[in-house]
Short mmCIF file of C-alpha atoms in Angstrom, two decimals:
data_model
loop_
_atom_site.label_atom_id
_atom_site.label_comp_id
_atom_site.label_asym_id
_atom_site.label_seq_id
_atom_site.Cartn_x
_atom_site.Cartn_y
_atom_site.Cartn_z
CA UNK A 726 62.04 -19.57 32.23
CA UNK A 727 63.15 -17.13 29.48
CA UNK A 728 63.92 -18.78 26.32
CA UNK A 729 65.70 -15.48 24.28
CA UNK A 730 64.66 -12.45 22.66
CA UNK A 731 62.68 -13.13 19.59
CA UNK A 732 60.96 -10.93 17.11
CA UNK A 733 57.38 -10.65 17.44
CA UNK A 734 55.27 -11.98 14.57
CA UNK A 735 51.60 -13.47 13.98
CA UNK A 736 53.44 -16.95 13.49
CA UNK A 737 54.92 -16.85 16.54
CA UNK A 738 52.22 -14.74 18.90
CA UNK A 739 50.50 -18.30 20.26
CA UNK A 740 53.82 -20.25 20.88
CA UNK A 741 55.03 -17.98 23.87
CA UNK A 742 53.95 -15.43 26.63
CA UNK A 743 55.46 -12.23 25.56
CA UNK A 744 57.61 -9.74 27.72
CA UNK A 745 58.78 -6.43 26.47
CA UNK A 746 59.67 -4.67 24.08
CA UNK A 747 63.21 -5.02 25.31
CA UNK A 748 64.64 -3.30 21.91
CA UNK A 749 64.29 -2.39 18.31
CA UNK A 750 65.63 -4.65 15.76
CA UNK A 751 65.94 -4.73 12.05
CA UNK A 752 65.74 -8.02 10.00
CA UNK A 753 68.17 -7.18 6.77
CA UNK A 754 69.69 -8.70 3.97
CA UNK A 755 73.51 -8.19 4.54
CA UNK A 756 76.08 -8.28 1.62
CA UNK A 757 79.77 -7.33 1.07
CA UNK A 758 80.15 -4.00 -0.09
CA UNK A 759 82.27 -5.10 -2.74
CA UNK A 760 79.58 -6.76 -4.58
CA UNK A 761 77.55 -3.82 -5.21
CA UNK A 762 74.24 -5.27 -4.54
CA UNK A 763 71.34 -2.96 -5.00
CA UNK A 764 67.68 -4.44 -4.22
CA UNK A 765 64.96 -2.32 -5.40
CA UNK A 766 62.29 -4.93 -5.23
CA UNK A 767 61.50 -8.69 -4.01
CA UNK A 768 62.13 -9.97 -7.40
CA UNK A 769 65.77 -8.39 -7.02
CA UNK A 770 66.33 -10.60 -4.12
CA UNK A 771 65.53 -13.87 -6.00
CA UNK A 772 68.24 -13.07 -8.47
CA UNK A 773 70.94 -13.85 -5.61
CA UNK A 774 71.73 -16.59 -3.01
CA UNK A 775 70.55 -15.86 0.18
CA UNK A 776 71.76 -17.69 3.16
CA UNK A 777 69.06 -18.12 6.28
CA UNK A 778 68.69 -20.47 9.17
CA UNK A 779 65.45 -22.77 8.99
CA UNK A 780 62.24 -21.42 10.90
CA UNK A 781 64.14 -18.23 11.36
CA UNK A 782 62.77 -14.76 11.09
CA UNK A 783 64.97 -14.29 8.38
CA UNK A 784 63.77 -17.41 6.16
CA UNK A 785 59.98 -17.00 7.30
CA UNK A 786 60.43 -13.23 5.65
CA UNK A 787 61.95 -14.29 2.58
CA UNK A 788 58.88 -16.85 2.13
CA UNK A 789 56.28 -14.48 2.61
CA UNK A 790 57.58 -12.00 0.44
CA UNK A 791 57.73 -14.69 -2.34
CA UNK A 792 61.42 -14.86 -2.75
CA UNK A 793 62.07 -18.12 -4.89
CA UNK A 794 62.92 -21.24 -2.70
CA UNK A 795 65.27 -21.89 -4.99
CA UNK A 796 67.47 -18.59 -4.02
CA UNK A 797 67.44 -19.42 -0.30
CA UNK A 798 70.10 -21.49 1.01
CA UNK A 799 69.23 -23.07 4.46
CA UNK A 800 72.27 -23.29 6.75
CA UNK A 801 72.05 -24.71 10.30
CA UNK A 802 74.04 -21.71 11.94
CA UNK A 803 74.79 -17.94 11.69
CA UNK A 804 78.34 -18.87 12.15
CA UNK A 805 78.43 -20.49 9.39
CA UNK A 806 76.31 -18.04 7.44
CA UNK A 807 78.79 -15.20 8.30
CA UNK A 808 81.58 -17.15 6.99
CA UNK A 809 79.90 -17.92 3.87
CA UNK A 810 78.97 -14.17 3.12
CA UNK A 811 82.62 -13.15 4.03
CA UNK A 812 83.79 -16.13 1.18
CA UNK A 813 81.22 -15.23 -1.19
CA UNK A 814 79.54 -18.58 -0.94
CA UNK A 815 76.21 -16.70 -0.70
CA UNK A 816 75.48 -13.08 -1.68
CA UNK A 817 73.00 -12.29 0.67
CA UNK A 818 72.33 -12.95 4.54
CA UNK A 819 68.73 -12.71 6.09
CA UNK A 820 69.27 -12.00 9.60
CA UNK A 821 68.84 -9.75 12.46
CA UNK A 822 71.32 -6.78 12.11
CA UNK A 823 72.83 -6.45 15.28
CA UNK A 824 73.46 -10.26 15.54
CA UNK A 825 74.71 -10.53 12.19
CA UNK A 826 77.27 -7.86 12.76
CA UNK A 827 78.00 -9.80 15.99
CA UNK A 828 78.75 -12.95 14.07
CA UNK A 829 80.66 -11.33 11.52
CA UNK A 830 83.10 -10.03 13.96
CA UNK A 831 83.48 -13.29 15.70
CA UNK A 832 84.44 -14.65 12.40
CA UNK A 833 87.29 -12.50 12.43
CA UNK A 834 85.89 -10.23 9.48
CA UNK A 835 85.56 -6.72 8.94
CA UNK A 836 82.33 -5.31 9.92
CA UNK A 837 83.13 -2.11 7.52
CA UNK A 838 83.34 -4.60 4.47
CA UNK A 839 79.50 -5.43 4.91
CA UNK A 840 76.38 -3.44 4.40
CA UNK A 841 72.63 -3.92 4.76
CA UNK A 842 71.09 -3.49 1.42
CA UNK A 843 67.66 -4.02 2.03
CA UNK A 844 65.47 -3.96 5.29
CA UNK A 845 62.88 -6.86 5.43
CA UNK A 846 61.16 -5.67 8.93
CA UNK A 847 61.61 -3.46 11.35
CA UNK A 848 60.08 -4.23 14.72
CA UNK A 849 60.55 -4.77 18.24
CA UNK A 850 62.45 -7.73 20.38
CA UNK A 851 60.79 -9.68 23.26
CA UNK A 852 61.85 -11.90 25.47
CA UNK A 853 59.89 -15.39 24.91
CA UNK A 854 58.40 -17.57 27.97
CA UNK A 855 57.14 -21.03 27.85
CA UNK A 856 53.06 -20.84 27.89
CA UNK A 857 53.12 -22.66 31.02
CA UNK A 858 54.87 -20.06 33.27
CA UNK A 859 52.45 -18.64 35.63
CA UNK A 860 51.03 -15.02 34.63
CA UNK A 861 52.36 -13.51 37.92
CA UNK A 862 55.85 -14.42 37.05
CA UNK A 863 55.43 -13.15 33.42
CA UNK A 864 53.94 -9.54 35.15
CA UNK A 865 56.72 -9.60 37.65
CA UNK A 866 59.25 -9.90 34.98
CA UNK A 867 57.59 -7.29 32.51
CA UNK A 868 57.67 -4.82 35.44
CA UNK A 869 61.15 -5.01 36.03
CA UNK A 870 61.74 -4.66 32.07
CA UNK A 871 59.65 -1.48 32.23
CA UNK A 872 61.76 -0.21 35.11
CA UNK A 873 64.79 -0.84 33.34
CA UNK A 874 63.43 0.70 30.11
CA UNK A 875 62.19 3.99 32.19
CA UNK A 876 65.72 4.40 33.43
CA UNK A 877 67.42 5.54 30.09
CA UNK A 878 70.78 5.70 31.30
CA UNK A 879 70.85 2.00 32.69
CA UNK A 880 69.00 0.80 29.47
CA UNK A 881 71.57 2.85 27.33
CA UNK A 882 74.34 1.19 29.41
CA UNK A 883 73.03 -2.48 28.92
CA UNK A 884 72.83 -1.66 24.89
CA UNK A 885 76.30 -0.26 24.86
CA UNK A 886 77.64 -3.58 26.91
CA UNK A 887 75.95 -6.18 24.65
CA UNK A 888 75.44 -4.61 21.27
#
């Protein structure tokens, strides 16, 4: 029934039914601290090799910002991107910040050696559901999410466990 948590965009709006928001999110450009990368404008981004996943929000935001296609390296998995960033095979990684840090940790890399050098988008995450799910089911799920969000202690416990 629930596909996954997703950043809500105009482009994605008609593709799903939406439940949430469930959490705040930032899609960022991650870099190795040792590389001392400073991004002041979109033009700066095009000077680097930026890793992204095909059709992911990171790739979509890079393209809509006008980043040169030749600067974007499409890789099939976040796991591979974390390792490539750690090895210096890409200079920037366009991805959701918390998930990027999780993949960095899973790759046995030291998160303190990486930093956010640019925020591409700040928004909220939502659960996405197939458009064929009955409206009553979607509303029941929304009511459950609202109940958890209104219980600040329970919500914080969930965030602490998974982020």
